[in-house]
Amino acid sequence: MSTRRLLAVVVLVPLLAALALWAFAWPAARTAPRDLPLGVAGPAAATAQVEERLRQHEGAFEIHRYADETAARAAIEDRTVYGAVVVTDGGPRLLTASAASPVVAQLLQQAVTGQAAAGGGQVRTVDVVPASASDPRGAALSSSVLPLALSGIVAGAVVTLVGLRGLRAVTALVLSAALVGAVAAALAHSWLGALAGNWWAEAGTLALATLAVSAAVAGLAALAGPAGIGVVAFVVMFLGNPFSGASSAPQLLPEPVGAIGQWLPPGASATLLRSVSFFDGAAATEPALTLTWWAALGLGAVVLGNTLRSRSKGAASATDERALAAIG
C-alpha cells in the first residue's frame, strides 16, 4: 500500500505541474487577435482601402462598418467593438478604449499606425473610454480575478468543513460574499482608484463573482462530499483563471479557450467588472447571467444536498426501528 501511495505522489505531482504550465503558459504564448471586433467608419469608397489592409491580417479582425465617427464611438461605448478606424479628409483616426483592454488598445495602435506609416501617412489616436489614471494598464483590475476566486473557494470549503447545512449554509455564503464584495470595492475603488464606476454596482459585482465560486464549491460538496471542493477548485483555478482573458481579452486567446473562459466565474467576473466600472453597464447582461447561474445552481445544490441527507437519515432511522421491532 505504501509503495502505491509513493508511486501515486511521484506521478501525480509532475502531472499537476505539467497541467498548470499548459493551462497558464499555453494561452499566454499564443496570444494574438482572433476575430477581434473592430469598427471602420466613413464613406464606403474611402474605407475600402482601410478594410483591405485590415483583411491582410487573416482572421485577426471582425470588421464592423459605421457611417461616421459618432456611430463608431457609440459602438465602442456599447462594447460592440474594441476600437474603430475613422477615415476623414485629414487622414485616418483611430478610436480605442483602453478601459476594455489596454493590451488590445496598444495592439490596434501598432497595427493601424504601422499600416499608415507604410502608406506614408500618420494616424491620430483617441482613447474614447480610457482606463483609470491610477491603473492605466488595468493591472489592478485583472489581478482581482485570482483573489476573488480564492476567496470563493475558501468560503465554500469552510462552510462545508464546519458542517453548515441548508439555509444556514446559504446565509453564510451570501453574507461572506457580500462582505468580500464590500472590502474588495473599498480597496480597488476607494483606495487604489483602479475602478471608476458606481461603488455599489462594483461591490455587487465583486460579491456576485465570489458567491458564484463559493456556492459552486459548497453545492458540489453537499452532493458529492468533500471531493466536490477539489473538483470546483480545479476547474476555477486551472481553467477559469488562465482562460479568463482578464489581462488581455477573450478574443486574444486561442480558440475555444476564450469562449470557455467566459462561461466560468473568473472570465465572467472580469468582463462584468469592466462593463460596470467603465461602460455604464454596457454588455453586462451575459456575464451577469453566467455568474448568477453559477450562484443559483450552487445554492440550490446546497439546499438539495441537505434535503437528500435528511431523507437518507430518516430512512435509515426507520429501517433501524423496524429491525428492533422485529427482534422484540
Short mmCIF file of C-alpha atoms in Angstrom, two decimals:
data_model
loop_
_atom_site.label_atom_id
_atom_site.label_comp_id
_atom_site.label_asym_id
_atom_site.label_seq_id
_atom_site.Cartn_x
_atom_site.Cartn_y
_atom_site.Cartn_z
CA MET A 1 0.00 0.00 0.00
CA SER A 2 2.82 2.44 0.89
CA THR A 3 4.52 1.73 -2.46
CA ARG A 4 1.32 2.52 -4.34
CA ARG A 5 0.94 5.79 -2.46
CA LEU A 6 4.55 6.69 -3.20
CA LEU A 7 4.08 5.99 -6.90
CA ALA A 8 0.83 7.97 -6.91
CA VAL A 9 2.60 11.02 -5.45
CA VAL A 10 5.58 10.67 -7.81
CA VAL A 11 3.27 10.54 -10.83
CA LEU A 12 0.59 12.98 -9.67
CA VAL A 13 2.85 15.91 -8.77
CA PRO A 14 4.59 16.16 -12.18
CA LEU A 15 1.23 15.66 -13.88
CA LEU A 16 -0.31 18.57 -11.99
CA ALA A 17 2.75 20.71 -12.69
CA ALA A 18 2.54 19.95 -16.40
CA LEU A 19 -1.18 20.67 -16.41
CA ALA A 20 -0.65 24.00 -14.63
CA LEU A 21 2.07 25.01 -17.10
CA TRP A 22 -0.16 24.07 -20.03
CA ALA A 23 -3.18 25.94 -18.66
CA PHE A 24 -1.29 29.14 -17.82
CA ALA A 25 1.60 29.24 -20.30
CA TRP A 26 -0.04 27.96 -23.49
CA PRO A 27 -2.74 30.66 -23.80
CA ALA A 28 -0.20 33.36 -22.91
CA ALA A 29 2.26 32.09 -25.52
CA ARG A 30 -0.44 32.01 -28.23
CA THR A 31 -1.86 35.49 -27.60
CA ALA A 32 -2.97 37.06 -30.89
CA PRO A 33 -6.11 38.73 -32.28
CA ARG A 34 -8.75 36.28 -33.47
CA ASP A 35 -11.91 37.82 -34.94
CA LEU A 36 -11.33 40.86 -32.75
CA PRO A 37 -14.33 43.22 -33.24
CA LEU A 38 -13.06 46.39 -34.93
CA GLY A 39 -15.06 49.18 -36.50
CA VAL A 40 -14.40 51.09 -39.71
CA ALA A 41 -16.24 54.39 -40.14
CA GLY A 42 -16.63 56.71 -43.12
CA PRO A 43 -17.87 56.64 -46.71
CA ALA A 44 -17.66 53.20 -48.32
CA ALA A 45 -15.36 54.42 -51.07
CA ALA A 46 -12.96 55.91 -48.54
CA THR A 47 -12.90 52.94 -46.15
CA ALA A 48 -12.41 50.25 -48.81
CA GLN A 49 -8.63 50.61 -48.73
CA VAL A 50 -8.53 50.50 -44.93
CA GLU A 51 -10.66 47.35 -44.85
CA GLU A 52 -8.46 45.71 -47.44
CA ARG A 53 -5.36 46.36 -45.37
CA LEU A 54 -7.02 45.03 -42.23
CA ARG A 55 -8.06 41.85 -44.05
CA GLN A 56 -4.41 41.19 -44.79
CA HIS A 57 -4.23 40.10 -41.16
CA GLU A 58 -6.15 36.93 -41.97
CA GLY A 59 -8.64 36.01 -39.25
CA ALA A 60 -7.42 38.75 -36.93
CA PHE A 61 -10.29 41.23 -37.14
CA GLU A 62 -14.05 41.09 -37.38
CA ILE A 63 -14.92 44.25 -39.31
CA HIS A 64 -17.98 46.31 -38.35
CA ARG A 65 -18.93 49.18 -40.68
CA TYR A 66 -20.30 52.50 -39.42
CA ALA A 67 -21.46 55.59 -41.24
CA ASP A 68 -19.48 58.12 -39.22
CA GLU A 69 -17.37 58.72 -36.13
CA THR A 70 -20.39 59.28 -33.90
CA ALA A 71 -21.74 55.81 -34.65
CA ALA A 72 -18.30 54.28 -34.16
CA ARG A 73 -17.91 55.96 -30.76
CA ALA A 74 -21.34 54.69 -29.71
CA ALA A 75 -20.36 51.14 -30.69
CA ILE A 76 -17.19 51.38 -28.61
CA GLU A 77 -19.10 52.69 -25.61
CA ASP A 78 -21.63 49.84 -26.02
CA ARG A 79 -18.74 47.33 -26.10
CA THR A 80 -19.72 46.14 -29.58
CA VAL A 81 -16.18 46.78 -30.84
CA TYR A 82 -12.82 47.36 -29.15
CA GLY A 83 -11.93 50.27 -31.40
CA ALA A 84 -12.55 51.85 -34.78
CA VAL A 85 -10.66 53.38 -37.68
CA VAL A 86 -12.37 56.58 -38.84
CA VAL A 87 -11.48 57.79 -42.33
CA THR A 88 -11.58 61.57 -42.61
CA ASP A 89 -10.41 64.18 -45.10
CA GLY A 90 -7.46 64.92 -42.84
CA GLY A 91 -6.42 61.26 -42.69
CA PRO A 92 -7.40 58.21 -40.64
CA ARG A 93 -8.18 58.49 -36.94
CA LEU A 94 -8.01 55.53 -34.56
CA LEU A 95 -10.51 55.29 -31.73
CA THR A 96 -9.61 52.93 -28.88
CA ALA A 97 -10.92 52.00 -25.43
CA SER A 98 -8.09 51.18 -23.05
CA ALA A 99 -10.71 50.54 -20.34
CA ALA A 100 -11.89 47.49 -22.32
CA SER A 101 -8.34 46.19 -22.66
CA PRO A 102 -5.07 48.15 -22.58
CA VAL A 103 -3.43 45.29 -24.45
CA VAL A 104 -5.94 45.48 -27.31
CA ALA A 105 -5.68 49.27 -27.43
CA GLN A 106 -1.92 49.02 -27.83
CA LEU A 107 -2.24 46.23 -30.39
CA LEU A 108 -4.66 48.28 -32.51
CA GLN A 109 -2.42 51.31 -32.32
CA GLN A 110 0.57 49.32 -33.53
CA ALA A 111 -1.36 47.64 -36.33
CA VAL A 112 -3.13 50.72 -37.67
CA THR A 113 -0.28 53.17 -37.30
CA GLY A 114 2.08 50.66 -38.88
CA GLN A 115 -0.14 50.36 -41.93
CA ALA A 116 -0.47 54.15 -42.17
CA ALA A 117 3.28 54.61 -41.92
CA ALA A 118 3.77 52.10 -44.73
CA GLY A 119 1.44 54.24 -46.85
CA GLY A 120 3.25 57.44 -45.90
CA GLY A 121 0.54 58.74 -43.57
CA GLN A 122 0.02 59.31 -39.85
CA VAL A 123 -2.79 58.26 -37.54
CA ARG A 124 -4.09 60.25 -34.58
CA THR A 125 -5.26 58.03 -31.72
CA VAL A 126 -8.16 58.97 -29.44
CA ASP A 127 -8.91 56.96 -26.29
CA VAL A 128 -12.71 57.06 -26.18
CA VAL A 129 -13.08 55.16 -22.89
CA PRO A 130 -9.76 55.43 -21.05
CA ALA A 131 -8.69 53.20 -18.21
CA SER A 132 -8.34 54.66 -14.74
CA ALA A 133 -5.45 57.11 -14.42
CA SER A 134 -4.41 55.22 -11.27
CA ASP A 135 -4.33 51.93 -13.16
CA PRO A 136 -3.63 52.73 -16.84
CA ARG A 137 -2.54 49.18 -17.68
CA GLY A 138 -5.50 47.55 -15.95
CA ALA A 139 -3.17 45.54 -13.73
CA ALA A 140 -5.19 46.01 -10.53
CA LEU A 141 -8.45 45.04 -12.23
CA SER A 142 -7.04 41.90 -13.86
CA SER A 143 -5.22 40.95 -10.64
CA SER A 144 -8.50 40.98 -8.73
CA VAL A 145 -9.73 37.84 -10.53
CA LEU A 146 -7.48 35.40 -8.66
CA PRO A 147 -8.15 36.73 -5.12
CA LEU A 148 -11.91 36.63 -5.75
CA ALA A 149 -11.66 33.03 -6.93
CA LEU A 150 -9.55 32.07 -3.92
CA SER A 151 -11.98 33.81 -1.56
CA GLY A 152 -14.85 31.87 -3.06
CA ILE A 153 -13.04 28.56 -2.79
CA VAL A 154 -12.07 29.21 0.83
CA ALA A 155 -15.59 30.33 1.79
CA GLY A 156 -17.21 27.29 0.19
CA ALA A 157 -14.68 24.92 1.77
CA VAL A 158 -15.08 26.44 5.26
CA VAL A 159 -18.87 26.28 5.11
CA THR A 160 -18.61 22.61 4.13
CA LEU A 161 -15.94 21.58 6.64
CA VAL A 162 -17.54 23.29 9.65
CA GLY A 163 -20.74 21.39 8.94
CA LEU A 164 -23.15 24.16 7.98
CA ARG A 165 -26.15 22.78 6.11
CA GLY A 166 -29.22 24.01 4.29
CA LEU A 167 -30.38 27.58 4.88
CA ARG A 168 -27.60 28.25 7.39
CA ALA A 169 -25.02 27.41 4.75
CA VAL A 170 -26.81 29.58 2.18
CA THR A 171 -26.91 32.50 4.63
CA ALA A 172 -23.21 32.13 5.44
CA LEU A 173 -22.26 32.01 1.75
CA VAL A 174 -24.33 35.07 0.81
CA LEU A 175 -23.16 37.17 3.77
CA SER A 176 -19.49 36.25 3.30
CA ALA A 177 -19.69 37.09 -0.42
CA ALA A 178 -21.33 40.44 0.36
CA LEU A 179 -18.57 41.26 2.82
CA VAL A 180 -15.87 40.28 0.33
CA GLY A 181 -17.52 42.48 -2.30
CA ALA A 182 -17.59 45.50 0.03
CA VAL A 183 -13.97 45.04 1.13
CA ALA A 184 -12.77 44.48 -2.45
CA ALA A 185 -14.61 47.59 -3.70
CA ALA A 186 -13.14 49.63 -0.84
CA LEU A 187 -9.65 48.52 -1.85
CA ALA A 188 -9.93 48.62 -5.66
CA HIS A 189 -12.16 51.70 -5.95
CA SER A 190 -11.72 53.85 -2.87
CA TRP A 191 -8.06 53.16 -2.11
CA LEU A 192 -6.31 52.15 -5.35
CA GLY A 193 -8.59 54.11 -7.69
CA ALA A 194 -8.45 51.26 -10.22
CA LEU A 195 -12.23 51.28 -10.73
CA ALA A 196 -14.24 54.31 -11.81
CA GLY A 197 -17.90 53.30 -11.82
CA ASN A 198 -20.68 53.24 -9.27
CA TRP A 199 -19.27 51.97 -5.98
CA TRP A 200 -22.30 49.87 -5.06
CA ALA A 201 -22.53 48.31 -8.53
CA GLU A 202 -18.86 47.36 -8.32
CA ALA A 203 -19.30 45.93 -4.82
CA GLY A 204 -22.28 43.90 -6.05
CA THR A 205 -20.27 42.59 -9.00
CA LEU A 206 -17.38 41.57 -6.78
CA ALA A 207 -19.79 39.92 -4.33
CA LEU A 208 -21.56 38.00 -7.11
CA ALA A 209 -18.21 36.84 -8.50
CA THR A 210 -17.26 35.48 -5.09
CA LEU A 211 -20.66 33.88 -4.48
CA ALA A 212 -20.57 32.12 -7.87
CA VAL A 213 -17.45 30.23 -6.78
CA SER A 214 -18.27 29.69 -3.10
CA ALA A 215 -21.77 28.42 -3.87
CA ALA A 216 -20.42 26.03 -6.51
CA VAL A 217 -17.85 24.66 -4.05
CA ALA A 218 -20.34 24.18 -1.21
CA GLY A 219 -23.06 22.91 -3.56
CA LEU A 220 -20.99 20.19 -5.20
CA ALA A 221 -19.57 19.21 -1.82
CA ALA A 222 -23.13 18.89 -0.47
CA LEU A 223 -23.98 16.47 -3.27
CA ALA A 224 -20.71 14.61 -3.79
CA GLY A 225 -18.90 15.01 -0.48
CA PRO A 226 -15.59 16.82 0.25
CA ALA A 227 -14.22 15.73 -3.14
CA GLY A 228 -16.52 18.35 -4.66
CA ILE A 229 -14.30 21.05 -3.18
CA GLY A 230 -11.32 19.80 -5.16
CA VAL A 231 -13.30 19.48 -8.38
CA VAL A 232 -14.56 23.07 -8.36
CA ALA A 233 -11.20 24.40 -7.17
CA PHE A 234 -9.52 22.61 -10.08
CA VAL A 235 -11.96 23.99 -12.65
CA VAL A 236 -11.76 27.55 -11.33
CA MET A 237 -8.01 27.70 -10.74
CA PHE A 238 -6.64 25.60 -13.60
CA LEU A 239 -9.18 26.58 -16.27
CA GLY A 240 -11.11 29.64 -15.13
CA ASN A 241 -8.16 31.88 -14.29
CA PRO A 242 -5.85 31.24 -17.27
CA PHE A 243 -8.80 31.16 -19.69
CA SER A 244 -10.40 34.35 -18.32
CA GLY A 245 -8.64 36.80 -20.64
CA ALA A 246 -8.67 39.30 -17.77
CA SER A 247 -5.18 40.60 -18.52
CA SER A 248 -5.77 40.83 -22.28
CA ALA A 249 -9.12 39.95 -23.93
CA PRO A 250 -11.01 36.72 -24.70
CA GLN A 251 -10.50 37.33 -28.44
CA LEU A 252 -6.72 37.23 -27.97
CA LEU A 253 -6.73 33.69 -26.57
CA PRO A 254 -6.60 30.50 -28.67
CA GLU A 255 -9.98 29.11 -29.68
CA PRO A 256 -12.07 27.86 -27.95
CA VAL A 257 -10.24 28.92 -24.79
CA GLY A 258 -11.60 32.48 -24.89
CA ALA A 259 -15.21 31.30 -25.12
CA ILE A 260 -14.78 28.67 -22.40
CA GLY A 261 -13.26 31.26 -20.09
CA GLN A 262 -16.37 33.44 -20.34
CA TRP A 263 -18.55 30.53 -19.16
CA LEU A 264 -16.52 30.25 -15.95
CA PRO A 265 -16.68 32.69 -13.00
CA PRO A 266 -13.23 34.34 -13.37
CA GLY A 267 -13.77 35.31 -17.02
CA ALA A 268 -17.36 36.40 -16.50
CA SER A 269 -16.43 38.46 -13.42
CA ALA A 270 -13.62 40.29 -15.24
CA THR A 271 -15.90 41.15 -18.16
CA LEU A 272 -18.74 42.26 -15.90
CA LEU A 273 -16.42 44.36 -13.74
CA ARG A 274 -15.11 46.24 -16.78
CA SER A 275 -18.65 46.87 -18.03
CA VAL A 276 -19.89 48.14 -14.67
CA SER A 277 -16.82 50.20 -13.87
CA PHE A 278 -16.15 51.94 -17.20
CA PHE A 279 -19.06 51.39 -19.62
CA ASP A 280 -22.15 52.16 -17.50
CA GLY A 281 -23.18 48.51 -17.58
CA ALA A 282 -22.98 48.05 -21.36
CA ALA A 283 -22.73 44.37 -22.41
CA ALA A 284 -23.16 43.33 -18.78
CA THR A 285 -26.14 41.02 -19.26
CA GLU A 286 -24.33 37.90 -20.44
CA PRO A 287 -21.57 37.80 -17.79
CA ALA A 288 -24.09 38.75 -15.08
CA LEU A 289 -26.33 35.85 -16.09
CA THR A 290 -23.34 33.48 -16.14
CA LEU A 291 -22.37 34.38 -12.58
CA THR A 292 -26.00 34.29 -11.44
CA TRP A 293 -26.49 30.79 -12.83
CA TRP A 294 -23.35 29.57 -11.08
CA ALA A 295 -24.51 31.09 -7.80
CA ALA A 296 -28.13 29.92 -8.12
CA LEU A 297 -27.23 26.35 -9.07
CA GLY A 298 -24.65 26.18 -6.29
CA LEU A 299 -27.04 27.44 -3.61
CA GLY A 300 -29.74 25.13 -4.93
CA ALA A 301 -27.34 22.21 -4.66
CA VAL A 302 -26.59 23.17 -1.05
CA VAL A 303 -30.29 23.00 -0.16
CA LEU A 304 -30.84 19.84 -2.20
CA GLY A 305 -27.87 18.10 -0.59
CA ASN A 306 -29.21 18.88 2.86
CA THR A 307 -32.68 17.56 1.89
CA LEU A 308 -31.27 14.32 0.50
CA ARG A 309 -29.11 13.84 3.59
CA SER A 310 -32.11 14.35 5.88
CA ARG A 311 -34.19 11.85 3.91
CA SER A 312 -31.36 9.34 3.99
CA LYS A 313 -31.03 9.67 7.75
CA GLY A 314 -34.79 9.40 8.15
CA ALA A 315 -34.91 6.26 6.03
CA ALA A 316 -32.02 4.73 8.00
CA SER A 317 -33.75 5.50 11.32
CA ALA A 318 -36.98 3.93 10.10
CA THR A 319 -35.11 0.81 8.99
CA ASP A 320 -33.42 0.51 12.39
CA GLU A 321 -36.74 0.90 14.19
CA ARG A 322 -38.32 -1.87 12.10
CA ALA A 323 -35.36 -4.12 12.75
CA LEU A 324 -35.59 -3.55 16.51
CA ALA A 325 -39.36 -4.17 16.46
CA ALA A 326 -38.86 -7.46 14.62
CA ILE A 327 -36.28 -8.56 17.17
CA GLY A 328 -38.61 -7.59 20.02
#
